[in-house]
mmCIF file of C-alpha atoms and ligand atoms in Angstrom:
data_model
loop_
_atom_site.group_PDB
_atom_site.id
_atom_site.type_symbol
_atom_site.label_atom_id
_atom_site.label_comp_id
_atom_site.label_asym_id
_atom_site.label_seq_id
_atom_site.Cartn_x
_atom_site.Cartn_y
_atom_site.Cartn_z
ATOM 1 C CA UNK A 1244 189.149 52.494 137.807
ATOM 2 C CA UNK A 1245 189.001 55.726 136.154
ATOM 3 C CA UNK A 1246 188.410 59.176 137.660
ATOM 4 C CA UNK A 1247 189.195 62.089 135.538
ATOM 5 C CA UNK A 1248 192.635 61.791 133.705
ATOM 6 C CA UNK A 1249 193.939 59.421 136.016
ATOM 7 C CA UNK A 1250 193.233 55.536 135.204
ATOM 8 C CA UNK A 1251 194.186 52.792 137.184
ATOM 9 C CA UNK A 1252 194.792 49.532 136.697
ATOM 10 C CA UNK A 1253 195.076 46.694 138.858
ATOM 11 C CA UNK A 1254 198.702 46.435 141.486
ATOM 12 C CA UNK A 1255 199.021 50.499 139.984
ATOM 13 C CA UNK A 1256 199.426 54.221 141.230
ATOM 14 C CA UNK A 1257 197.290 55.907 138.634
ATOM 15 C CA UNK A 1258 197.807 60.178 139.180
ATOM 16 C CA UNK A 1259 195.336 62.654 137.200
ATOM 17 C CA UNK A 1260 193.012 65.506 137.508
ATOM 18 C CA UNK A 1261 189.397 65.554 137.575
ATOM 19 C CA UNK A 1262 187.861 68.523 135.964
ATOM 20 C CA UNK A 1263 184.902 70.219 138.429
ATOM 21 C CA UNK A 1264 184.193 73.253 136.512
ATOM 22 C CA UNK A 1265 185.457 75.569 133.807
ATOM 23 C CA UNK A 1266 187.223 79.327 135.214
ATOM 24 C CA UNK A 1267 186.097 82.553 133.840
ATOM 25 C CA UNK A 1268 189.808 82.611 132.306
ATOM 26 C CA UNK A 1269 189.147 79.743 130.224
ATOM 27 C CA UNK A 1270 190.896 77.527 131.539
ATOM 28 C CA UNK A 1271 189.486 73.898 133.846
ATOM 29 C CA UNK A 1272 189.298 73.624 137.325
ATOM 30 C CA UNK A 1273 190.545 70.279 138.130
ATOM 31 C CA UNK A 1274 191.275 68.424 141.338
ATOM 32 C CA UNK A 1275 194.034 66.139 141.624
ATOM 33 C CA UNK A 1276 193.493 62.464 141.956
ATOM 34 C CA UNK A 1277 196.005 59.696 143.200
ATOM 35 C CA UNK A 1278 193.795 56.159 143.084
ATOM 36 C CA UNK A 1279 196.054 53.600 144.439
ATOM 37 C CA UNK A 1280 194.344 50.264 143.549
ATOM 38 C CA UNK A 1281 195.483 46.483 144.618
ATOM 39 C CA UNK A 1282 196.217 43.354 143.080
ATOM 40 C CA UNK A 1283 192.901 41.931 144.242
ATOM 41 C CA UNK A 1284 189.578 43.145 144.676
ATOM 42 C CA UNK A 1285 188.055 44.699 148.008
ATOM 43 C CA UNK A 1286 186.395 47.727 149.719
ATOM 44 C CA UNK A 1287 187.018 50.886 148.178
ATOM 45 C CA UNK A 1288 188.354 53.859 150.478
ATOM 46 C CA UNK A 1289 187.990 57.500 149.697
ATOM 47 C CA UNK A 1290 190.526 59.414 151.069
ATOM 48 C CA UNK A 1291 189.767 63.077 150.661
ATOM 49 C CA UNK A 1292 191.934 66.318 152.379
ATOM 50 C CA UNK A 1293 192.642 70.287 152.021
ATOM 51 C CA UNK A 1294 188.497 70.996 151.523
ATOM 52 C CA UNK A 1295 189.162 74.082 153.589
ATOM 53 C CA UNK A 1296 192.386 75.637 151.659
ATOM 54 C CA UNK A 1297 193.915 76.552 154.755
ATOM 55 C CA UNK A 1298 194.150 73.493 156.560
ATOM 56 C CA UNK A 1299 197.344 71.163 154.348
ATOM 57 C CA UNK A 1300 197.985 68.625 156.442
ATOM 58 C CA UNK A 1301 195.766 66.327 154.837
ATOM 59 C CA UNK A 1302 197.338 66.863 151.561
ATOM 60 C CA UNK A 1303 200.684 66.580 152.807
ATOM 61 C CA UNK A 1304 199.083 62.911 154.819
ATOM 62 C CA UNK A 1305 197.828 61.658 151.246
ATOM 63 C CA UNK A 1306 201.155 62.121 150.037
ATOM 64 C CA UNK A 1307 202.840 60.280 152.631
ATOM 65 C CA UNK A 1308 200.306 57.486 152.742
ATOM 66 C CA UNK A 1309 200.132 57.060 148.864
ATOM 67 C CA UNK A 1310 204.058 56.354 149.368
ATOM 68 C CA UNK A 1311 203.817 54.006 152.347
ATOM 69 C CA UNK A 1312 201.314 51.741 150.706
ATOM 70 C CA UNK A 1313 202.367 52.193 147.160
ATOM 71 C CA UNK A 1314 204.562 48.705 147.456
ATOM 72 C CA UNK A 1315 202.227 46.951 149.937
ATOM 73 C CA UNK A 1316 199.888 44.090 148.678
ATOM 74 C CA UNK A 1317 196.367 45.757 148.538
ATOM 75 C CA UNK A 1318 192.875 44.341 148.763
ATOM 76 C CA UNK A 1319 190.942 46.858 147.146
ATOM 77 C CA UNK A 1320 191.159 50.372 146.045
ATOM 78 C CA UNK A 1321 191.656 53.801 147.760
ATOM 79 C CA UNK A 1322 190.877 57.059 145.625
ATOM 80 C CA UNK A 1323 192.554 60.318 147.683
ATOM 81 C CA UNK A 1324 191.538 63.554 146.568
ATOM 82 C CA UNK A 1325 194.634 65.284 148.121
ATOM 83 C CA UNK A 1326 193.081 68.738 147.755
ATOM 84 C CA UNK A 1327 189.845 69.172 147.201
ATOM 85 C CA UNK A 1328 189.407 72.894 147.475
ATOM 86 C CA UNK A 1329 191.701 74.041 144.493
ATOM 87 C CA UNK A 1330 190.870 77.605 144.955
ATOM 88 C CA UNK A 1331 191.288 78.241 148.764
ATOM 89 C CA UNK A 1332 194.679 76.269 148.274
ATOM 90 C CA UNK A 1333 195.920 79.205 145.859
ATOM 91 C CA UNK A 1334 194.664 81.518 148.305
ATOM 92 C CA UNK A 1335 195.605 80.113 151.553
ATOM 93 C CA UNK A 1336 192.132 80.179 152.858
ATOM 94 C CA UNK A 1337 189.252 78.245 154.571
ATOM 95 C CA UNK A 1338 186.829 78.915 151.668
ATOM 96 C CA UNK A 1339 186.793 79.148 147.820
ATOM 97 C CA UNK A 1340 186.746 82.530 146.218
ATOM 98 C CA UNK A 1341 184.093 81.793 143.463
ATOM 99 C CA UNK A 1342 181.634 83.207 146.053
ATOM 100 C CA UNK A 1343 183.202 82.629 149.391
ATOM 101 C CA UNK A 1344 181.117 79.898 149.853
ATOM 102 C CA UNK A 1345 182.302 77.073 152.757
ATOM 103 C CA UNK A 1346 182.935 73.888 150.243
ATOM 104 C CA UNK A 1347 182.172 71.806 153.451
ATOM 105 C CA UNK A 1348 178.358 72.765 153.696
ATOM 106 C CA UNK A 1349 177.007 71.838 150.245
ATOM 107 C CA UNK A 1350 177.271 68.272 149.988
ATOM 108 C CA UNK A 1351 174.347 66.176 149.489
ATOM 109 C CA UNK A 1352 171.648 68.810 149.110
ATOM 110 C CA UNK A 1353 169.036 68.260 146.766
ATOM 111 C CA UNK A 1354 168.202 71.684 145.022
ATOM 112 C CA UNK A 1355 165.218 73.076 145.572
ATOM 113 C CA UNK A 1356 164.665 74.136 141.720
ATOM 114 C CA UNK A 1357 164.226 77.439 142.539
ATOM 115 C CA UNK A 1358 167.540 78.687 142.248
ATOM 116 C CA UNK A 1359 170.056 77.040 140.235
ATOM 117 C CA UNK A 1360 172.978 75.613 142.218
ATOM 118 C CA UNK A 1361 176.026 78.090 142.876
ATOM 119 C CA UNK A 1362 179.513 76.915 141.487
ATOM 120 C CA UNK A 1363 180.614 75.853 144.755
ATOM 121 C CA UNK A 1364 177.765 73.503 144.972
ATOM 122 C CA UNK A 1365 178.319 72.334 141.656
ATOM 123 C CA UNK A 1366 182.101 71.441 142.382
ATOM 124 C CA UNK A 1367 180.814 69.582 145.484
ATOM 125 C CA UNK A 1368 177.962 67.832 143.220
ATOM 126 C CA UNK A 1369 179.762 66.469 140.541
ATOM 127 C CA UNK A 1370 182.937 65.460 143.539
ATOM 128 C CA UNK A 1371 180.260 63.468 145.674
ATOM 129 C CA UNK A 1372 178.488 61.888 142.766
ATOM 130 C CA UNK A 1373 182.135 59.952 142.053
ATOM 131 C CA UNK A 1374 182.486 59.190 145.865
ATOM 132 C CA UNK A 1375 178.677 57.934 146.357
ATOM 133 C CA UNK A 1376 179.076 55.727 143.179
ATOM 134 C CA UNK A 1377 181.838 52.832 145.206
ATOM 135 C CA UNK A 1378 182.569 54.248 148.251
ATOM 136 C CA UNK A 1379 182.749 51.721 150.950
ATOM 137 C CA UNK A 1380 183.746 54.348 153.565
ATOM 138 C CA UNK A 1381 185.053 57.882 153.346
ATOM 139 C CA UNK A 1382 187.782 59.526 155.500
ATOM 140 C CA UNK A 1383 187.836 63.554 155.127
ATOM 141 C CA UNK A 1384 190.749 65.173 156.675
ATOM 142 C CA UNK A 1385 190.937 68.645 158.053
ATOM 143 C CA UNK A 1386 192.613 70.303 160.707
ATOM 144 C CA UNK A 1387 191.295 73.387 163.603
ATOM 145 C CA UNK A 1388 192.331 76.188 164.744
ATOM 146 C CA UNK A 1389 196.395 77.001 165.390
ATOM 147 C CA UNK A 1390 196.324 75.623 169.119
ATOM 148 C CA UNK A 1391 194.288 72.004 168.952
ATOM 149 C CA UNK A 1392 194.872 68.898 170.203
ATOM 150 C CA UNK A 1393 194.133 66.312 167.330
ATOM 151 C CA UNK A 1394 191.071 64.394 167.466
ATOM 152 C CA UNK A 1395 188.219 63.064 165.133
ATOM 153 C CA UNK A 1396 184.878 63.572 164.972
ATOM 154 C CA UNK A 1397 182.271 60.798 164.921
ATOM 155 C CA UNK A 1398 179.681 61.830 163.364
ATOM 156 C CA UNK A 1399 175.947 60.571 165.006
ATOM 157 C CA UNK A 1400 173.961 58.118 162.930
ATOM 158 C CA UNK A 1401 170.019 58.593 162.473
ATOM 159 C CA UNK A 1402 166.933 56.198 161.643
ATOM 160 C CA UNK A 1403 163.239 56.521 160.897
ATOM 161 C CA UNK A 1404 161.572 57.006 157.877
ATOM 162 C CA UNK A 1405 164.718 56.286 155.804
ATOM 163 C CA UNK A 1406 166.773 53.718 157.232
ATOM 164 C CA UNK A 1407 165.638 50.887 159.772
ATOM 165 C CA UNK A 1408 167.315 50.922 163.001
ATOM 166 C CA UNK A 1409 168.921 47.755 162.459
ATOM 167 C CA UNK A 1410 170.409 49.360 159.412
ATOM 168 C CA UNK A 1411 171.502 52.258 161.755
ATOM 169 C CA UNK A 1412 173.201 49.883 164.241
ATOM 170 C CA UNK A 1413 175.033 48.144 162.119
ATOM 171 C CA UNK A 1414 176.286 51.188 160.495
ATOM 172 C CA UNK A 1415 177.028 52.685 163.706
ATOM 173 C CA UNK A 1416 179.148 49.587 164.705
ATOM 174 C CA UNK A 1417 180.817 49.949 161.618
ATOM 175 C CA UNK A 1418 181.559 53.786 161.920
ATOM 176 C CA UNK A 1419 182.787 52.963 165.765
ATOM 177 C CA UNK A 1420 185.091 50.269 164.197
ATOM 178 C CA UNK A 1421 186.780 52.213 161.954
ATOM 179 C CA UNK A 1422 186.911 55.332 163.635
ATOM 180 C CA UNK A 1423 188.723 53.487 166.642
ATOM 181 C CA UNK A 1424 191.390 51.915 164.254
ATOM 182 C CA UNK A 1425 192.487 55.326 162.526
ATOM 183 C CA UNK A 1426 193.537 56.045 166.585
ATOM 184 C CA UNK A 1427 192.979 59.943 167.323
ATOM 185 C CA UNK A 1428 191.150 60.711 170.243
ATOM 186 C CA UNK A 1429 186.985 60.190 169.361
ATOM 187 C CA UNK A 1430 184.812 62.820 169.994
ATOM 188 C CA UNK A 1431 181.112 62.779 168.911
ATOM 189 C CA UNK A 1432 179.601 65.584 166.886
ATOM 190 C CA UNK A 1433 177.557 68.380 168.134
ATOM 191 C CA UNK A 1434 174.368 67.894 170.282
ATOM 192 C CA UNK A 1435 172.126 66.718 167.156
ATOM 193 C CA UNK A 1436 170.448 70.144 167.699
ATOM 194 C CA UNK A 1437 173.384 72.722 166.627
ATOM 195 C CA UNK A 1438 174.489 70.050 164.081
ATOM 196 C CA UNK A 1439 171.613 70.903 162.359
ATOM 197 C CA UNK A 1440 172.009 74.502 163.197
ATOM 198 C CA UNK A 1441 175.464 74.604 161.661
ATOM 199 C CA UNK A 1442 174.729 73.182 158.718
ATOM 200 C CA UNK A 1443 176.908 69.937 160.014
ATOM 201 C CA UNK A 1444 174.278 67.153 157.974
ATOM 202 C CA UNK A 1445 176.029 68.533 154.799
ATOM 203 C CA UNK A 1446 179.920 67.834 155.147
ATOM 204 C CA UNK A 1447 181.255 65.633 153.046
ATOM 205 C CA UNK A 1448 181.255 63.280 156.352
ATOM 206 C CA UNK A 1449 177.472 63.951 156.939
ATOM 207 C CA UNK A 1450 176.292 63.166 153.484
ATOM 208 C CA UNK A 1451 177.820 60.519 153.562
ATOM 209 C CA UNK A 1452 176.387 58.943 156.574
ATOM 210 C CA UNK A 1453 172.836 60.153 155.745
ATOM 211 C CA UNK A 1454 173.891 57.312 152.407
ATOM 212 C CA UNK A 1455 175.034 54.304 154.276
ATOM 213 C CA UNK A 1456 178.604 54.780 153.861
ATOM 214 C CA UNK A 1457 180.665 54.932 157.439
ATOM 215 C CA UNK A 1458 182.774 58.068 156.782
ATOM 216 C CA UNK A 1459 184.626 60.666 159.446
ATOM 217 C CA UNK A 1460 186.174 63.603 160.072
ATOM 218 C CA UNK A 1461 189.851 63.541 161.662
ATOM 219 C CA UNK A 1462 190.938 67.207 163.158
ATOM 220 C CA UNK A 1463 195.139 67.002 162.263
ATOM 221 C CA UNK A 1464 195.774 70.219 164.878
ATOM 222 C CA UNK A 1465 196.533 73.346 163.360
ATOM 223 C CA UNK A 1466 195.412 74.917 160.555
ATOM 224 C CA UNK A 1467 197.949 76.643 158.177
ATOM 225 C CA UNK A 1468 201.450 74.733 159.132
ATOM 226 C CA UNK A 1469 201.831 70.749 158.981
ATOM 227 C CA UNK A 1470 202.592 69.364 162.137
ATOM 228 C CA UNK A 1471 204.541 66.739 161.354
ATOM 229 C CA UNK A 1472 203.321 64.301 164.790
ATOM 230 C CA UNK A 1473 200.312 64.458 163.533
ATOM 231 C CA UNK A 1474 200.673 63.755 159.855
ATOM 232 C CA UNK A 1475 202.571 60.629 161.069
ATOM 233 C CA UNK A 1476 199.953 59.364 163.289
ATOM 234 C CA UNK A 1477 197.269 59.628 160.546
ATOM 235 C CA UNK A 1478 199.168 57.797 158.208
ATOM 236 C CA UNK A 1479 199.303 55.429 160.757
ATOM 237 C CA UNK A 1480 195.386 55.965 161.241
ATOM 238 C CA UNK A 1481 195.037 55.451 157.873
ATOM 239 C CA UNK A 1482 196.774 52.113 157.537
ATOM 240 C CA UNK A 1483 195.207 50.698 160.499
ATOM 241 C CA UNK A 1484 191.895 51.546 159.005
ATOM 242 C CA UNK A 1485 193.009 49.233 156.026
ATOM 243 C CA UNK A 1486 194.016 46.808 158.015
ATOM 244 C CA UNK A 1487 190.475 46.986 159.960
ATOM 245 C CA UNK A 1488 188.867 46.678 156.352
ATOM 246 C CA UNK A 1489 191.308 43.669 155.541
ATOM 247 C CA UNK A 1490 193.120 45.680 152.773
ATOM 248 C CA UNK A 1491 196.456 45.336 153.775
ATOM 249 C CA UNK A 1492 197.857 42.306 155.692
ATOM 250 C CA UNK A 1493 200.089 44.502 158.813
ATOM 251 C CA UNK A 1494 198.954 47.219 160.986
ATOM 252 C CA UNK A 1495 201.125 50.359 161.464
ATOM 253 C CA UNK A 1496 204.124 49.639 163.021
ATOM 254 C CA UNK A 1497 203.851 52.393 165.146
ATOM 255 C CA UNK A 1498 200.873 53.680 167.200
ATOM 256 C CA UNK A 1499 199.398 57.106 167.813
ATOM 257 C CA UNK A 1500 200.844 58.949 171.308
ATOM 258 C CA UNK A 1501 197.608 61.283 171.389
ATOM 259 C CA UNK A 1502 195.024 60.745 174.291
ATOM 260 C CA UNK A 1503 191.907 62.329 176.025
ATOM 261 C CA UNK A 1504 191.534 59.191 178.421
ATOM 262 C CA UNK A 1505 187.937 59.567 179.498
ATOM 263 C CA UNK A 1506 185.518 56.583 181.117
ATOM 264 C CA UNK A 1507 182.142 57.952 179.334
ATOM 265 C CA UNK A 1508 181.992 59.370 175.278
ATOM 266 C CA UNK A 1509 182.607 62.917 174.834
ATOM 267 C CA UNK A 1510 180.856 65.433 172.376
ATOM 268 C CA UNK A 1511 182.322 68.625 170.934
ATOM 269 C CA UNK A 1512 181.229 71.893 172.576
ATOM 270 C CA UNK A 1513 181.723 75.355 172.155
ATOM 271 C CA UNK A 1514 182.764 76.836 175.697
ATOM 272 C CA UNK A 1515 183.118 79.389 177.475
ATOM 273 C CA UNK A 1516 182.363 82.657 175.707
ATOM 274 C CA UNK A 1517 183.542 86.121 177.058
ATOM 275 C CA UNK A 1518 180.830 88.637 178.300
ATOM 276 C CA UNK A 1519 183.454 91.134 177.891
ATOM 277 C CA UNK A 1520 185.876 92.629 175.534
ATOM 278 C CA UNK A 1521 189.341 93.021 175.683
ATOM 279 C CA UNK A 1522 192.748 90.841 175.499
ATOM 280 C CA UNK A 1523 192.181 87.345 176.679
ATOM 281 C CA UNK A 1524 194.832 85.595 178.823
ATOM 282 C CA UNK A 1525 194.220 82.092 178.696
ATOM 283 C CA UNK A 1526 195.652 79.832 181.523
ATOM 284 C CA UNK A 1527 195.084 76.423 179.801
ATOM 285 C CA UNK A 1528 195.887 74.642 176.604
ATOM 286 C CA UNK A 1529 194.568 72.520 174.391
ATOM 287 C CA UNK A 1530 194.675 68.515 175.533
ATOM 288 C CA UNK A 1531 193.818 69.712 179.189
ATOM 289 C CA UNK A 1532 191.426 68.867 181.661
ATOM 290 C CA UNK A 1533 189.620 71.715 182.834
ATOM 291 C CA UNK A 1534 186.829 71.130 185.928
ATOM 292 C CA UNK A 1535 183.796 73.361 186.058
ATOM 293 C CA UNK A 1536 184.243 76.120 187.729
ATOM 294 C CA UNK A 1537 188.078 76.879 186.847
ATOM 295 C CA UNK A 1538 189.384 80.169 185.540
ATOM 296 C CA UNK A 1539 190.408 79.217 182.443
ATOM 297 C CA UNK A 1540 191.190 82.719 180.748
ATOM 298 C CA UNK A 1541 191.566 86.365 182.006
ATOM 299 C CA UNK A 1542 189.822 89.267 180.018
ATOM 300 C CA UNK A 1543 192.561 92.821 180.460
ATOM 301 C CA UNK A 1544 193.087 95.917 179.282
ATOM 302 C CA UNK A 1545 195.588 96.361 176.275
ATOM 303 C CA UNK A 1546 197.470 97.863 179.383
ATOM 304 C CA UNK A 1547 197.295 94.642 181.118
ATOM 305 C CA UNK A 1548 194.180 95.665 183.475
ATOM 306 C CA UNK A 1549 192.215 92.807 184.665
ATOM 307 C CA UNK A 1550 188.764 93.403 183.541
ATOM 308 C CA UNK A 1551 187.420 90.132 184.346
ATOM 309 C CA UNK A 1552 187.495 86.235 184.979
ATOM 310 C CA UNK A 1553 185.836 83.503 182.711
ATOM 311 C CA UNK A 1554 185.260 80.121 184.066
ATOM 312 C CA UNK A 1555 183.969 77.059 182.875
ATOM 313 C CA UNK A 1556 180.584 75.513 183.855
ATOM 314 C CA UNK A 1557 181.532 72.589 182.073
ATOM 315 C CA UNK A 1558 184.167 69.761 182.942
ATOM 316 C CA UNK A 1559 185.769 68.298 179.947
ATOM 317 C CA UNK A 1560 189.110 68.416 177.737
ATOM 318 C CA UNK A 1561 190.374 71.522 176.009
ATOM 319 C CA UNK A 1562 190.594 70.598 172.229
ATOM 320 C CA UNK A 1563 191.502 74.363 171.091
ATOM 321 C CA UNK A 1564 191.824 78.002 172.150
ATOM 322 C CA UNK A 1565 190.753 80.000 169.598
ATOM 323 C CA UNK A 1566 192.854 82.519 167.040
ATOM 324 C CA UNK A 1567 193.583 85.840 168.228
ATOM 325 C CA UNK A 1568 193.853 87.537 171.408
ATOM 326 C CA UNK A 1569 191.249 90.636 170.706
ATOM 327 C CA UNK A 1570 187.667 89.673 171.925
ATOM 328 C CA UNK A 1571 184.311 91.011 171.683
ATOM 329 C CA UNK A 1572 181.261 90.364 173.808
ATOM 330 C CA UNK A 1573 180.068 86.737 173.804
ATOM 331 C CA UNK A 1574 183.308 85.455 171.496
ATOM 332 C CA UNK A 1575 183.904 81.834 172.203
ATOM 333 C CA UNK A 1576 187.217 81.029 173.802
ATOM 334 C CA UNK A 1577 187.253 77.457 173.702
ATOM 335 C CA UNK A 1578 186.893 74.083 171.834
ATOM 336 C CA UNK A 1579 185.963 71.899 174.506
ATOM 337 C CA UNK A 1580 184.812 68.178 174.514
ATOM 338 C CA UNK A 1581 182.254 67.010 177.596
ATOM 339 C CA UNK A 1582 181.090 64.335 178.396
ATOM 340 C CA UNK A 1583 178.365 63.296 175.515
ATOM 341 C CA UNK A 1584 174.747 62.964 177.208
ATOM 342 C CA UNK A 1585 173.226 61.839 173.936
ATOM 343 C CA UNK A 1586 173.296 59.023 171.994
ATOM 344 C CA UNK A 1587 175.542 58.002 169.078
ATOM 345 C CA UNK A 1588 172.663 56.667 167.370
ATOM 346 C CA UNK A 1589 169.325 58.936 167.135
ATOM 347 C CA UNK A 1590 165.652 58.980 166.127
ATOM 348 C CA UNK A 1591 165.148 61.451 163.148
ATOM 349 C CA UNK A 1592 162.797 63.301 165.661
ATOM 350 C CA UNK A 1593 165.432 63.609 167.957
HETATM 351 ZN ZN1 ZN B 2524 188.360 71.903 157.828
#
C-alpha cells in the first residue's frame, strides 16, 4: 500500500508523510503516516488521532499500538494517521490556524460551487478521499474536556432515499460490534436533532457512516495531558477491535476498568446550564451518577457568596465538568449521558 512517502509492503511497518497542502512559507504540509500491513490479506483499519491539536492522546495511542502489533501476525492492513491536525499540534490547540477553522466539521461536504473550498476543507478533502478509497472501518480518536470520564461515541445510523434499511441494520450491527470490542463505555450521539445542529454529520466519524463504513469516535479523557489509563485501555480497544475483525489471532490480555453500568442505552447531553454568573462550585465529578433533582454545582461570589443552586432535571452519568470556574448566564456545566429515548438507527426524516 502506498500513502504519501510511506510504502508498505506485505509483514512491514512502512512510516512517511502525506503532503495535504503547500504553506505560505514554501514549504509542504504533510501528515505523518505509519501503515502497518500483515502477512495476509484482510479488512483494512484506519486509525486516525490528534484532529483537534490539543487533544494527544491519540497520537501518543498510535504509537503504542503500532509497537504492540508491529511483531503480531496480521490479517490485513491498518493505516494510522497519528496526527492529523499538523497545525493545531504546533500550536497546542483545538483548531488549525489557516483560518481557525474546526478540522472535525468539513468532512464529506460536497461544495456548493459557489465558493471555492477553504484550506481546511481541502486538507480534510484530499485526507478522506485516501480513507473512503479501502476503508473497512475507521476509528478517530479524540479526547474532552480536562475532567471526563472516557467513553465513545456511537454515532446513529440513517436510511431512506440512500441506503435501504436492511443496509442500515446490518451496518448498525456492525458499528455495535465493533464499538463494544474497543471496550469504553458507549454512549450514542446527540438527539439526531442537535447532531445536525452542530454540524456532527461531518466528523470524520459521520462521513464516514453516511458511506457505509462502521467508524467511531472514542473520548480518551482529558484534553491537553495523556492519561496514561486511558491510552492503555485503547490500545487494548484497539486490539480487541482486530481481533473482532479477525486480524489478529489473541485479544488484549488485559481488559478496560472503565464503566457507566446502565440497563437502557445512553445518549450524550449537554446539562445543566447556569442562569447565573459567577464562580461555580461543583459537587460531582465526572463518572457519577447524578438523579434529577440533585444540586450538582453552587454558583458564589468571587468572595465565596452563595448566589445560587443548579440542579439537574435529568438522571444520568456525569461524563465531564467543563473548563474554568468563571460562568456567564446560560454556560453549560456539564457533559452528561441519559438515558437515550431514540433510536440507534433512524429514518432520514427523523
Ligand atoms: Zn476532539
Amino acid at each position: 500500500m502506498k500513502l504519501g512517502t510511506a510504502q508498505s509492503a506485505p509483514g512491514e511497518v512502512s512510516t512517511g508523510y502525506f503532503t495535504v497542502t503547500e504553506l505560505p512559507t514554501g514549504q509542504p504540509e504533510q501528515v505523518p503516516v505509519v501503515v502497518v500491513e500483515g502477512e495476509e490479506s484482510g479488512p483494512t483499519v484506519w486509525v486516525t488521532g490528534t484532529i483537534h491539536g490539543d487533544e494527544p492522546t491519540g497520537m501518543e495511542v498510535i504509537h503504542e499500538f503500532v509497537d504492540r502489533i508491529r511483531d503480531e501476525s496480521l490479517s490485513g492492513t491498518v493505516v494510522c494517521i497519528p496526527v492529523m491536525n499538523p497545525s493545531g499540534l504546533r500550536t497546542n490547540a483545538r483548531t488549525s490556524y489557516y483560518d481557525g477553522d474546526d478540522p472535525n466539521r468539513y468532512f464529506g461536504l460536497d461544495g456548493d460551487g459557489e465558493t471555492p473550498p477553504r484550506v481546511q476543507q481541502l486538507i480534510c478533502d484530499r485526507l478522506y478521499e485516501e480513507i473512503r478509497a479501502n476503508a473497512d472501518a475507521v476509528i478517530s480518536l479524540h479526547t474532552s474536556w480536562v475532567a471526563t470520564y472516557p467513553y465513545t461515541i456511537r454515532p446513529r445510523v440513517r436510511y431512506g432515499d440512500h441506503r435501504t434499511k436492511t443496509d442500515a441494520v446490518e451496518l448498525r450491527d456492525r458499528l455495535v460490534e465493533l464499538v463494544d470490542a474497543f471496550g469504553l463505555p458507549v454512549v450514542n450521539q446527540f438527539s439526531p436533532d442537535e447532531t445536525v445542529q452542530r454540524s456532527l454529520d461531518h466528523t470524520l466519524t459521520g462521513a464516514a457512516i453516511a458511506d457505509e463504513i462502521p467508524a467511531f469516535t472514542p473520548e480518551l479523557g482529558g484534553r491537553f495531558v495523556v492519561e496514561q489509563d486511558v491510552c492503555e485501555a485503547a490500545v487494548a480497544g484497539l486490539q480487541n477491535v482486530l481481533h473482532t475483525l479477525e486480524m489478529v489471532s489473541e485479544p488484549a490480555a488485559s481488559a478496560t476498568t472503565f464503566e457507566l453500568p446502565a440497563d437502557t442505552d445512553l445518549k450524550r447531553f449537554v446539562h445543566p446550564h447556569t442562569d447565573t454568573a459567577g464562580i461555580v462550585h461543583y459537587r460531582v465529578r465526572e463518572g457519577g451518577w447524578v438523579d434529577s433533582g440533585d444540586v450538582v454545582a453552587d454558583i458564589v461570589t468571587p468572595c465565596g457568596e452563595t448566589k445560587a443552586q443548579v440542579a439537574v432535571d435529568h438522571s444520568g452519568y456525569v461524563l465531564s465538568r467543563y473548563e474554568g470556574v468563571a460562568v456567564y448566564e446560560n454556560d453549560p456545566l456539564l457533559d452528561m449521558a441519559v438515558p437515550d429515548d431514540e433510536s440507534l438507527l433512524l429514518h432520514q426524516s427523523d
